[in-house]
Short mmCIF file of N, CA and C in Angstrom, two decimals:
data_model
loop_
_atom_site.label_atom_id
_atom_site.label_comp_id
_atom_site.label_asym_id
_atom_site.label_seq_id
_atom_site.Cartn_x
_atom_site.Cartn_y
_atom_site.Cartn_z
N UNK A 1 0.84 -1.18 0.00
CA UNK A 1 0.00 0.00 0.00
C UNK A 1 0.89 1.24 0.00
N UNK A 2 0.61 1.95 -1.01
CA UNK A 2 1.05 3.30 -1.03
C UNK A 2 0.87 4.18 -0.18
N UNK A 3 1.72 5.40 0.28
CA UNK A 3 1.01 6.50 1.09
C UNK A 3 0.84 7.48 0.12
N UNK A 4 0.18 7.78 -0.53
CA UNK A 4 -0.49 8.99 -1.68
C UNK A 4 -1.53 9.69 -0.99
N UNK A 5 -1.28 11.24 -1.85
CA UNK A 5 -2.03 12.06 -1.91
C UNK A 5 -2.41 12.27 -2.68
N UNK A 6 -3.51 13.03 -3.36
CA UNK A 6 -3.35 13.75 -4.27
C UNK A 6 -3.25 14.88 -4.37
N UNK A 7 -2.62 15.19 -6.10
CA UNK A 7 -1.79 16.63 -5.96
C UNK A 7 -2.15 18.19 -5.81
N UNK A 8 -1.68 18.56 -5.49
CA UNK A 8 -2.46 20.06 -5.17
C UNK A 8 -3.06 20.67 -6.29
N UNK A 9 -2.44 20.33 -7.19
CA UNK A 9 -3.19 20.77 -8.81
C UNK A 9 -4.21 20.34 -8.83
N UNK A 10 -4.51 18.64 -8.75
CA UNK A 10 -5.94 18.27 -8.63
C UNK A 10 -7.03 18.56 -7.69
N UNK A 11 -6.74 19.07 -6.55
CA UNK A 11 -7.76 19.14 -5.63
C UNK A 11 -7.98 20.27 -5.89
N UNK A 12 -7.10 21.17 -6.34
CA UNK A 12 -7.69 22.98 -6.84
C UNK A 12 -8.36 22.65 -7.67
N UNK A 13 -8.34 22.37 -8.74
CA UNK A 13 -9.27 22.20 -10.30
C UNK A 13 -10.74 21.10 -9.38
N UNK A 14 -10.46 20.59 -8.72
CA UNK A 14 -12.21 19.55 -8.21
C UNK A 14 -12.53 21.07 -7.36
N UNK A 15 -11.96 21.94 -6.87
CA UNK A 15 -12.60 22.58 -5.32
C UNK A 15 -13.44 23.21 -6.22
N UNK A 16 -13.65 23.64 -7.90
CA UNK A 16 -14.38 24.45 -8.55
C UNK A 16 -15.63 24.08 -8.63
N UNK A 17 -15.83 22.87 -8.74
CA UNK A 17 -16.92 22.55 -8.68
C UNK A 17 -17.92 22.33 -7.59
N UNK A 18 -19.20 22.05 -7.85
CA UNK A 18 -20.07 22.04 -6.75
C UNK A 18 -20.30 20.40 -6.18
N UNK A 19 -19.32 20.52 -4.96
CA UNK A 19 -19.61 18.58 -4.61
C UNK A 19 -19.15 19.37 -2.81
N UNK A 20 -19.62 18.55 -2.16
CA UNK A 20 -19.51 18.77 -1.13
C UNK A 20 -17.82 18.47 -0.89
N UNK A 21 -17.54 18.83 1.28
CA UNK A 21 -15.99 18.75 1.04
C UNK A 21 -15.59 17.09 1.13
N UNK A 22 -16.68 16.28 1.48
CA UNK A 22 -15.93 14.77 1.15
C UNK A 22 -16.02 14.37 -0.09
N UNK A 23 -17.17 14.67 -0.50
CA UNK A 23 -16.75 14.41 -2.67
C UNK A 23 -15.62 15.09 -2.92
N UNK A 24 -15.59 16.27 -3.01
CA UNK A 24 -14.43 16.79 -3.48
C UNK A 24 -12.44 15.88 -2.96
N UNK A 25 -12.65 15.84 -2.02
CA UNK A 25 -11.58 14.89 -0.86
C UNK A 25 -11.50 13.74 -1.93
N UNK A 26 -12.57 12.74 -1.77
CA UNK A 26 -12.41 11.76 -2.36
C UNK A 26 -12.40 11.07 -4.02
N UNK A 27 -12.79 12.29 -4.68
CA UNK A 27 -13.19 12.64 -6.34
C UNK A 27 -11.21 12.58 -6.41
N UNK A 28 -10.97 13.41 -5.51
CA UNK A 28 -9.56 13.89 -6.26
C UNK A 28 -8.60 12.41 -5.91
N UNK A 29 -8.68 11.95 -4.77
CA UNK A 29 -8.45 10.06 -4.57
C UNK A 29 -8.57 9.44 -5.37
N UNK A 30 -9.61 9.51 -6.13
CA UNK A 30 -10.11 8.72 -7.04
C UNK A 30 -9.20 8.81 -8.67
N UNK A 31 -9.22 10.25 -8.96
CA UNK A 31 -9.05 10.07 -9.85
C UNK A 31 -7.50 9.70 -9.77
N UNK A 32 -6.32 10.68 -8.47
CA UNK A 32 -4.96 10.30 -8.29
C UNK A 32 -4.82 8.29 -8.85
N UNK A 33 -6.26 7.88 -7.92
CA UNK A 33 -5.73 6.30 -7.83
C UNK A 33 -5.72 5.48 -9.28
N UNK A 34 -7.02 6.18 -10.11
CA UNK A 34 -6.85 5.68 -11.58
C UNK A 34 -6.09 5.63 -12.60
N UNK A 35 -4.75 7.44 -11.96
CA UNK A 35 -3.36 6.96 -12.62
C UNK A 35 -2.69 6.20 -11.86
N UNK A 36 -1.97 6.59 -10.82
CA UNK A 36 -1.14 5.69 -9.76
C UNK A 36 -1.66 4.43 -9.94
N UNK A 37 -2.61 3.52 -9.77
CA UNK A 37 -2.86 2.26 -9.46
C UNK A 37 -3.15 1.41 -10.87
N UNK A 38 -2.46 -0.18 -11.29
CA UNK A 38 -2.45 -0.66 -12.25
C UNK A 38 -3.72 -1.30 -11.91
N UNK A 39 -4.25 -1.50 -11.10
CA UNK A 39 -6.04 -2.30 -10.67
C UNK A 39 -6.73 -0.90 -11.06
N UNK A 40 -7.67 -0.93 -11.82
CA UNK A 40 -8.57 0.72 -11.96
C UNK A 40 -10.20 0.10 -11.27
N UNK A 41 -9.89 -1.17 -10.47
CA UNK A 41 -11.20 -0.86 -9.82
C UNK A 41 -10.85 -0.54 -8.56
N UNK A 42 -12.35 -0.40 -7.66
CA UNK A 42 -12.42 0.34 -6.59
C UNK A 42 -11.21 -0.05 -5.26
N UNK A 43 -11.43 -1.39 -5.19
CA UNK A 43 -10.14 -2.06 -4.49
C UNK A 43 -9.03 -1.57 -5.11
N UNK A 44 -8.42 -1.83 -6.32
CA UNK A 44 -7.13 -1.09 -6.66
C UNK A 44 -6.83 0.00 -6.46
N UNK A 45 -8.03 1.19 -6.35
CA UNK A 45 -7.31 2.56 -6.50
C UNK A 45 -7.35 2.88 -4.97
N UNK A 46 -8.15 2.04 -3.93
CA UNK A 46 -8.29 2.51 -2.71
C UNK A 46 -6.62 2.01 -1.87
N UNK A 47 -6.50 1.17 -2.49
CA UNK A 47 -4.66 0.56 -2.18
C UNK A 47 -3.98 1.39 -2.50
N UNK A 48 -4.23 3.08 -3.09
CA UNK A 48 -2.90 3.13 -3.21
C UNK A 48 -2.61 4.37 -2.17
N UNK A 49 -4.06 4.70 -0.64
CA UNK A 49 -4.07 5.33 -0.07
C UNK A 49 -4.08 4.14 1.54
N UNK A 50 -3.17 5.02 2.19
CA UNK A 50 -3.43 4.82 3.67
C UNK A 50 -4.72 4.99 4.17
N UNK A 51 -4.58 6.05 4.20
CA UNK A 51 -5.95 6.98 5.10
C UNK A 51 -7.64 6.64 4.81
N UNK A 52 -7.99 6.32 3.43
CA UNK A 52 -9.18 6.51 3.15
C UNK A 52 -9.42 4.69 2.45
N UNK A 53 -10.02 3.96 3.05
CA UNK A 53 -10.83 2.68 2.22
C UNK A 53 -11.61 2.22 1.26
N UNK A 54 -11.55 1.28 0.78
CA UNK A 54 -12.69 1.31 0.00
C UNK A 54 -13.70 1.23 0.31
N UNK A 55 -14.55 1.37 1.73
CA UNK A 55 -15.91 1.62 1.57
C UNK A 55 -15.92 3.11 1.50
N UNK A 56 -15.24 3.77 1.90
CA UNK A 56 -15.10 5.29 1.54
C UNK A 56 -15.31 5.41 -0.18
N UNK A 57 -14.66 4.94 -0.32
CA UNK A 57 -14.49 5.20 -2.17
C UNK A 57 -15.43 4.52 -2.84
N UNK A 58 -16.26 3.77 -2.30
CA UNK A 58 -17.44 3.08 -2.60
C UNK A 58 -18.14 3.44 -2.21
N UNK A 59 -18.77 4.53 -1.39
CA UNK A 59 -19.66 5.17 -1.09
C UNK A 59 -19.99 6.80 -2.34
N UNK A 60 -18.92 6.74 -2.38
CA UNK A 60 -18.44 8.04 -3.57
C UNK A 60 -19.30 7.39 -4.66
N UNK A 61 -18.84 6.70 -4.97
CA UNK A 61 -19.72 6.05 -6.42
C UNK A 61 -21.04 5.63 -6.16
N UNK A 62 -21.26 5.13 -5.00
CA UNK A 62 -22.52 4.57 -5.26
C UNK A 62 -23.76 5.62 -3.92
N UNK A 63 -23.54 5.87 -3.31
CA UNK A 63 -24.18 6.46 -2.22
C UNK A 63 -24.16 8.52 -2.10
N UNK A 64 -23.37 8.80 -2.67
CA UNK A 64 -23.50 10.55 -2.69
C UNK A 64 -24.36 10.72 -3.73
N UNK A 65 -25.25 12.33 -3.72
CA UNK A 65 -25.51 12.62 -4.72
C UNK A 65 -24.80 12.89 -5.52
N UNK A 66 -25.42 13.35 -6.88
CA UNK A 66 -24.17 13.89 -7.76
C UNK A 66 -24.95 14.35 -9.00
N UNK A 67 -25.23 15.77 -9.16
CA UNK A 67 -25.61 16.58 -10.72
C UNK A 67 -24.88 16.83 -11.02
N UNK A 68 -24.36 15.35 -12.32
CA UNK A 68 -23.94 15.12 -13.37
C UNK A 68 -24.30 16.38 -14.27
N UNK A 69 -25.18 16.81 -14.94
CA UNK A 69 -24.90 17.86 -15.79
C UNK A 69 -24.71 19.23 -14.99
N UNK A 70 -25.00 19.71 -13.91
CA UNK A 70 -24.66 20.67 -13.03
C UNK A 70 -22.77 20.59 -13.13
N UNK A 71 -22.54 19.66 -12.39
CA UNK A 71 -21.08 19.27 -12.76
C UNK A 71 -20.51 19.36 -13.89
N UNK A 72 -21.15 18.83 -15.08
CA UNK A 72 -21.03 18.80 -16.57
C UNK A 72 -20.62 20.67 -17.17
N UNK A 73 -21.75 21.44 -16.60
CA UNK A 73 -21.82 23.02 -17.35
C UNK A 73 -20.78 23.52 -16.80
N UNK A 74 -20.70 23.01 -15.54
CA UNK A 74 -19.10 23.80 -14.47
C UNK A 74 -18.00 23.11 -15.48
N UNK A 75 -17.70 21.85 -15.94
CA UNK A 75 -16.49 22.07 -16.55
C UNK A 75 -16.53 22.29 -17.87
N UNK A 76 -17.80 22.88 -18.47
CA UNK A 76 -17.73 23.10 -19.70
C UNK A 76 -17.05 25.35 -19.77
N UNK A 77 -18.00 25.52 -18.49
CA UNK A 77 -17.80 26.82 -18.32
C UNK A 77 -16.39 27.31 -17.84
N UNK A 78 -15.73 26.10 -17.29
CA UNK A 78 -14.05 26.10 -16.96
C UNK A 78 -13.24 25.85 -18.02
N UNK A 79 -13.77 25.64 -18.97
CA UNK A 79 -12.75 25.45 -20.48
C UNK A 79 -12.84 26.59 -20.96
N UNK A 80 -14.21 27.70 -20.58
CA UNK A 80 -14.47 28.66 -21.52
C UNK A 80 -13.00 29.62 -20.81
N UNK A 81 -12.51 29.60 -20.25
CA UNK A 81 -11.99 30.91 -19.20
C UNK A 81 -10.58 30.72 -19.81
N UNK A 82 -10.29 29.43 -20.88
CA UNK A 82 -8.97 29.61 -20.95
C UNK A 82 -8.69 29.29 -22.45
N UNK A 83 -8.05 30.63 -23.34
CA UNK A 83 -7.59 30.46 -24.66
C UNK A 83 -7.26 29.22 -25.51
N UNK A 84 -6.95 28.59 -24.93
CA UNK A 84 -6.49 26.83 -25.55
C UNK A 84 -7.58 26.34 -25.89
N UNK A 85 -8.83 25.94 -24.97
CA UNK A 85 -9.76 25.58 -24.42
C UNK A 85 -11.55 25.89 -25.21
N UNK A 86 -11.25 27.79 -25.03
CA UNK A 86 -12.68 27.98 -25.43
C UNK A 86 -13.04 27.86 -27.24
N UNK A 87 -13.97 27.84 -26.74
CA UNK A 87 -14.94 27.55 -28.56
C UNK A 87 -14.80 28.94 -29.12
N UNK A 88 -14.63 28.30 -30.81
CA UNK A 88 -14.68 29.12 -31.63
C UNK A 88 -16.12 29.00 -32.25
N UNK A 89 -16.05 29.80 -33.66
CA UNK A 89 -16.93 30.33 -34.27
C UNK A 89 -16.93 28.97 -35.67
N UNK A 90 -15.41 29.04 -35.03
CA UNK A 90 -14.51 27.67 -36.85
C UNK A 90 -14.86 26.57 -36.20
N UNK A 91 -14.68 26.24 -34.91
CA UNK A 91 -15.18 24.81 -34.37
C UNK A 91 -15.95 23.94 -35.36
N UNK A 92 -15.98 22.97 -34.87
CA UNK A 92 -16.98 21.71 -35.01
C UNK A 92 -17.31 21.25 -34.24
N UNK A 93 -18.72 20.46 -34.00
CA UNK A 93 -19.25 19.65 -33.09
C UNK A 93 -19.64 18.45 -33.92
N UNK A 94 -19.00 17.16 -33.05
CA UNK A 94 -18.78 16.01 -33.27
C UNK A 94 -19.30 15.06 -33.24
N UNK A 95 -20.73 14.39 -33.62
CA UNK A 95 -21.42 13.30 -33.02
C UNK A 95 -21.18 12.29 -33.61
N UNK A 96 -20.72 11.28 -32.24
CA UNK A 96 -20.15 9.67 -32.56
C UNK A 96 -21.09 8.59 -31.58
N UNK A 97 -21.24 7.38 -32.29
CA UNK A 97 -21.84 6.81 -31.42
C UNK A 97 -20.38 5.42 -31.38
N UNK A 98 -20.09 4.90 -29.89
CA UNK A 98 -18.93 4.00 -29.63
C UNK A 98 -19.47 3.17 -28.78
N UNK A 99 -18.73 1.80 -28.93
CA UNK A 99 -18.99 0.70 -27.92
C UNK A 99 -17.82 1.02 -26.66
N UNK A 100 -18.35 0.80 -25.56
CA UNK A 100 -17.45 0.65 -24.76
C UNK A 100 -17.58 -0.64 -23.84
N UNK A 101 -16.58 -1.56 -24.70
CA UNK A 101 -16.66 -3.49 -24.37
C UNK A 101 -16.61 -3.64 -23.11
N UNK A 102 -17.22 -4.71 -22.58
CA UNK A 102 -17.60 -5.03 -20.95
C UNK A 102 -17.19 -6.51 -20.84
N UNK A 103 -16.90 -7.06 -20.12
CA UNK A 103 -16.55 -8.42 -19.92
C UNK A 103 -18.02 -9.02 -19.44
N UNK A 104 -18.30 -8.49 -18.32
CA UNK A 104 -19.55 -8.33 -17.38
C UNK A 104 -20.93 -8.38 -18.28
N UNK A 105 -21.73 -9.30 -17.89
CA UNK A 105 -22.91 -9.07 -18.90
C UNK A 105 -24.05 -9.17 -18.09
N UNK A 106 -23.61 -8.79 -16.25
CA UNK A 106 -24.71 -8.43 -15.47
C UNK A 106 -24.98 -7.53 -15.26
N UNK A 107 -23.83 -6.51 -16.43
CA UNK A 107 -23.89 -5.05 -15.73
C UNK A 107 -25.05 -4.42 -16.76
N UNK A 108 -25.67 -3.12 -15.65
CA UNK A 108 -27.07 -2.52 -16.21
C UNK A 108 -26.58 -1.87 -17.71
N UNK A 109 -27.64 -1.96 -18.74
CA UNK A 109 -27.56 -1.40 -19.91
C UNK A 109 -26.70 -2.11 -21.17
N UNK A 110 -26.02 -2.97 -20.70
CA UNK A 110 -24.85 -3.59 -21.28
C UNK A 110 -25.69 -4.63 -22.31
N UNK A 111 -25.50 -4.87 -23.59
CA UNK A 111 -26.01 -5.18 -24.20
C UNK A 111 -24.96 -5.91 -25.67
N UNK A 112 -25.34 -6.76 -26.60
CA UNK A 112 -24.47 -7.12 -27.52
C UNK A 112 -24.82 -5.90 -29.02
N UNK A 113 -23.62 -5.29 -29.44
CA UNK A 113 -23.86 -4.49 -30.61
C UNK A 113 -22.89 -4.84 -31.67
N UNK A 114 -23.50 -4.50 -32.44
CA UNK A 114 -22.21 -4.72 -33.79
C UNK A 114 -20.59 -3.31 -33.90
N UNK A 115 -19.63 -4.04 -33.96
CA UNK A 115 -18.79 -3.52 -33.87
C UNK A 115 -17.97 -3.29 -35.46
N UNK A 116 -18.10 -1.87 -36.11
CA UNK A 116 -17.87 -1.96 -36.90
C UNK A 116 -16.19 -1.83 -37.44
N UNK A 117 -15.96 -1.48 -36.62
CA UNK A 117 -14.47 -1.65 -36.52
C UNK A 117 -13.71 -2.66 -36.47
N UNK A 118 -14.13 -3.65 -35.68
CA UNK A 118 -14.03 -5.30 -35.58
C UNK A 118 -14.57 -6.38 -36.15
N UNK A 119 -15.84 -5.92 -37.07
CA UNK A 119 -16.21 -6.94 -38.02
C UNK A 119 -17.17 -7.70 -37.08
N UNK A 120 -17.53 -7.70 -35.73
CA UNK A 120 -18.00 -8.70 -35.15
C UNK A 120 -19.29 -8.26 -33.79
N UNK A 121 -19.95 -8.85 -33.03
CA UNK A 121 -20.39 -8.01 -32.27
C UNK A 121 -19.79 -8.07 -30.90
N UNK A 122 -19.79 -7.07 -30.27
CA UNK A 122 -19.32 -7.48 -29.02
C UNK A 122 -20.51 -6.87 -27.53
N UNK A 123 -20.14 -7.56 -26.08
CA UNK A 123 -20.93 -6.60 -25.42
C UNK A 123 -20.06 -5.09 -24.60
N UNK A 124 -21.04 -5.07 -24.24
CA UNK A 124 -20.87 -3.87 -23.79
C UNK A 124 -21.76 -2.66 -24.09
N UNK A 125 -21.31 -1.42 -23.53
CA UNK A 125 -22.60 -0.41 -23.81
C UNK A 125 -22.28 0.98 -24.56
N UNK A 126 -23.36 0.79 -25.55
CA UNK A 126 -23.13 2.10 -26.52
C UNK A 126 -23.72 3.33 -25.91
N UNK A 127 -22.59 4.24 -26.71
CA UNK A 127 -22.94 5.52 -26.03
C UNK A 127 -23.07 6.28 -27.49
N UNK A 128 -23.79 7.48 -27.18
CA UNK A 128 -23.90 8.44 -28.27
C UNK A 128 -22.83 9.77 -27.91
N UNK A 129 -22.46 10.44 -28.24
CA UNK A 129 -21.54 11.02 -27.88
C UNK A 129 -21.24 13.08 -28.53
N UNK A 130 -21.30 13.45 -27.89
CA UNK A 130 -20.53 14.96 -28.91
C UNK A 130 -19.32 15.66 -28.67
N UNK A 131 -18.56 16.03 -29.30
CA UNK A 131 -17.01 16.46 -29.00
C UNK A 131 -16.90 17.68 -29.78
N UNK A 132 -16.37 18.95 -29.05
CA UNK A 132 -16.09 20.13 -30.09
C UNK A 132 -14.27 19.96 -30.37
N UNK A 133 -14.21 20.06 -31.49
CA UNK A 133 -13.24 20.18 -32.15
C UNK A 133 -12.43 21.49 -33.15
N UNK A 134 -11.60 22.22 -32.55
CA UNK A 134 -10.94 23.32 -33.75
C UNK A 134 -9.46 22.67 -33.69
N UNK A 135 -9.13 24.42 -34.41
CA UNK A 135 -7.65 23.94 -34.79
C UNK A 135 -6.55 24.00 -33.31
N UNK A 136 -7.02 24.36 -32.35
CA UNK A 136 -6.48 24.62 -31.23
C UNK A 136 -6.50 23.44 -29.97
N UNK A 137 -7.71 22.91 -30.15
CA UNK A 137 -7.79 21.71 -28.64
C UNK A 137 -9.21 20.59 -29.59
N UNK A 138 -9.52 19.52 -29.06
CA UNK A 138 -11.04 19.19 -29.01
C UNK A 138 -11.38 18.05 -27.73
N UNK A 139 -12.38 18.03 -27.13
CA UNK A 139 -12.62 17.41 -26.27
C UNK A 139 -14.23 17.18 -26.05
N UNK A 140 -14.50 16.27 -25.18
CA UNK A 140 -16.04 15.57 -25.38
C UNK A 140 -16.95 16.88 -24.36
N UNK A 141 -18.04 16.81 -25.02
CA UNK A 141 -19.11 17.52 -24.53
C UNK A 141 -20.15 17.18 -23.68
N UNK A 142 -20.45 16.33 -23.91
CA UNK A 142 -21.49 15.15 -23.28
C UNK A 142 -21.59 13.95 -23.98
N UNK A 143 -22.49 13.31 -23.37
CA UNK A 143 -22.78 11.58 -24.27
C UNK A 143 -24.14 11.75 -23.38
N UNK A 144 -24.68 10.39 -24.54
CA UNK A 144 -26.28 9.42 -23.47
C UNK A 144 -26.04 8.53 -23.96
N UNK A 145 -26.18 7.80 -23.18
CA UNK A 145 -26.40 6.01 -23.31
C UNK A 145 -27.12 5.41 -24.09
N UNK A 146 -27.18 4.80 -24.67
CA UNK A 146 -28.17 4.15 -26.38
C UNK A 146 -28.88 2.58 -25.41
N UNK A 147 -29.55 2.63 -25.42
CA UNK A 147 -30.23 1.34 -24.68
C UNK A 147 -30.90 0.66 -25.53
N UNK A 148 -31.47 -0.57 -26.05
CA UNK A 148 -31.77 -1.06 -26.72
C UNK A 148 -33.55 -1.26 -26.33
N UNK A 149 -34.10 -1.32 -27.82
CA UNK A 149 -35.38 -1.71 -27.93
C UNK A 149 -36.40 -2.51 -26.52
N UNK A 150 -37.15 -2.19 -26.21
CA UNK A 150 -37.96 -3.28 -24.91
C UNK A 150 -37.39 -2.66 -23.96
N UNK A 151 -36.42 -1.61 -23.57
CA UNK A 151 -35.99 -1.00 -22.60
C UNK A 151 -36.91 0.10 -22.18
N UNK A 152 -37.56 0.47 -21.63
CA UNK A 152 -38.10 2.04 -21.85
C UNK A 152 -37.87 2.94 -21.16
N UNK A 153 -36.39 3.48 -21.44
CA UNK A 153 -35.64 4.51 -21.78
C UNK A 153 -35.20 4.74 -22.79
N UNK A 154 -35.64 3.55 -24.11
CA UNK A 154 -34.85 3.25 -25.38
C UNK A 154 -35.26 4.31 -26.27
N UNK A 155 -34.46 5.52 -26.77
CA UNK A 155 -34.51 6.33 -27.92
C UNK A 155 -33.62 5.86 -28.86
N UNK A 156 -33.80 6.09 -30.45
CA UNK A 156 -33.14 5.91 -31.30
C UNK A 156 -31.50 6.43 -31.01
N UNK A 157 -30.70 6.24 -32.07
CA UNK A 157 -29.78 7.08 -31.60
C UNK A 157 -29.66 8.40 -32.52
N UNK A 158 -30.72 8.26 -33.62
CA UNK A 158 -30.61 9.44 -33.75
C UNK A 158 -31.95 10.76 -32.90
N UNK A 159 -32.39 10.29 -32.41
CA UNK A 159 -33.49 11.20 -31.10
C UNK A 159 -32.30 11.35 -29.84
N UNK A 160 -31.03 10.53 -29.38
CA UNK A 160 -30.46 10.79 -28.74
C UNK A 160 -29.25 12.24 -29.34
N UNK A 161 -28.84 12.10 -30.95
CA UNK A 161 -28.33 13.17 -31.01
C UNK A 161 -28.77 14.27 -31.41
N UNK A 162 -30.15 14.13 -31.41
CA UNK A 162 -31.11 15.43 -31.72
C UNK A 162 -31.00 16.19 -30.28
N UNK A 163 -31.39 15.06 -29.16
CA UNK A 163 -31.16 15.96 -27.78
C UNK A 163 -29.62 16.55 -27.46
N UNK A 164 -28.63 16.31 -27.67
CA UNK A 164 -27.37 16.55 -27.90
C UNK A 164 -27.23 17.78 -28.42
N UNK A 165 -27.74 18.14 -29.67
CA UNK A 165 -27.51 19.45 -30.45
C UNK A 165 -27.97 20.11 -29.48
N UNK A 166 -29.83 20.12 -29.44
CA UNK A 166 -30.97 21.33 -29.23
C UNK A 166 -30.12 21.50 -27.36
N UNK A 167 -29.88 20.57 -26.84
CA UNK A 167 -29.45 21.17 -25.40
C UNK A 167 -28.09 21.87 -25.41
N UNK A 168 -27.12 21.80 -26.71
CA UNK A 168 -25.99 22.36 -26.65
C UNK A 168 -25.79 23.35 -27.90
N UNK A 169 -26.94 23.65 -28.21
CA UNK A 169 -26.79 24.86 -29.93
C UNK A 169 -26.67 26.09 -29.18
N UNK A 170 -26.41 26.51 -28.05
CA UNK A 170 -25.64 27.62 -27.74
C UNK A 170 -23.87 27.62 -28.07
N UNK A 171 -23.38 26.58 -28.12
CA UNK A 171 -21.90 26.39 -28.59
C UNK A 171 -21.97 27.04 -29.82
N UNK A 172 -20.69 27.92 -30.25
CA UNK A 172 -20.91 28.63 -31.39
C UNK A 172 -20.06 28.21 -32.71
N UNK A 173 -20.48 27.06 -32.94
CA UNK A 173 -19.67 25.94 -33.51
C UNK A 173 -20.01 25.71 -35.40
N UNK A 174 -19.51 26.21 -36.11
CA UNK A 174 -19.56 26.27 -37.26
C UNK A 174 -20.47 25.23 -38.08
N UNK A 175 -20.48 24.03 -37.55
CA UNK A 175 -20.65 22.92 -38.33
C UNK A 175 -21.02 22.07 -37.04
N UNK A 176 -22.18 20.79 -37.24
CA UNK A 176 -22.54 19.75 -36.43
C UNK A 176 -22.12 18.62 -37.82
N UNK A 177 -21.49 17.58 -37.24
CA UNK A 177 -21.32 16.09 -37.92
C UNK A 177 -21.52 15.27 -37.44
#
């Protein structure tokens, strides 16, 4: 077991946001442990701290609240503040839909899709996705989860990137793809 902290850089950039002071404490744990630690689950990254356990760090994930897009506009509005970062006029906005493969096929949403990259299907769970892109930086905007038919939460994926645009056509982004 490691004695780690995490770094003062990281816990300044989490204090911006709105999470209380043990989310914030343990967000920045978390993420230190997902580089530091070659295990990226909850047991691995909690090994690489003395002080804090994994039911601590398992409570983070599964037991705090957490507004996800509240959180989401704070770091979209923290990219705006810095030249590298903010959106242009030349931008692009990016819509992709990706598998992200699961071993696990008890886990919620996880489903078999065709992988077109691989020729084959695999499981795991698709996401729909948007990313702004210029000549300066690009990085993801949001995603929703693509759930399959008989689910009912199930939207197409193109009704998922219709909600994508209309909640983000304030970005002043030249072009949607």
């Amino acid at each position: 077991m490691l004695a780690l902290d995490a770094p003062t850089w990281l816990k300044d950039c989490i204090s911006r946001f709105s999470l209380s002071y043990h989310q914030g404490k343990l967000l920045a744990r978390y993420v230190t442990g997902l580089i530091a630690s070659g295990n990226k689950t909850i047991a691995g990254i909690s090994s690489v701290f003395m002080k804090q356990g994994m039911r601590a760090m398992n409570r983070l994930m599964t037991e705090y609240p957490w507004d996800t897009s509240k959180i989401n506009m704070e770091r979209l509005e923290e990219l705006q503040k810095h030249n590298e970062t903010r959106w242009s006029k030349n931008g692009i906005l990016i819509i992709d839909d990706t598998i992200l493969e699961k071993s696990g096929k008890h886990i919620p949403y996880v489903g078999k899709f065709y992988d077109h990259s691989e020729g084959r299907y695999v499981n795991g769970h698709c996401i729909v996705s948007m990313h702004y892109s210029d000549h300066k930086t690009n990085y993801a905007i949001d995603y929703r989860l693509y759930v399959k038919k008989g689910n009912e939460e199930f939207k197409t994926k193109i009704e998922l990137a219709k909600e994508l645009v209309e909640q983000y056509r304030f970005i002043p982004a030249q072009t949607v793809m």
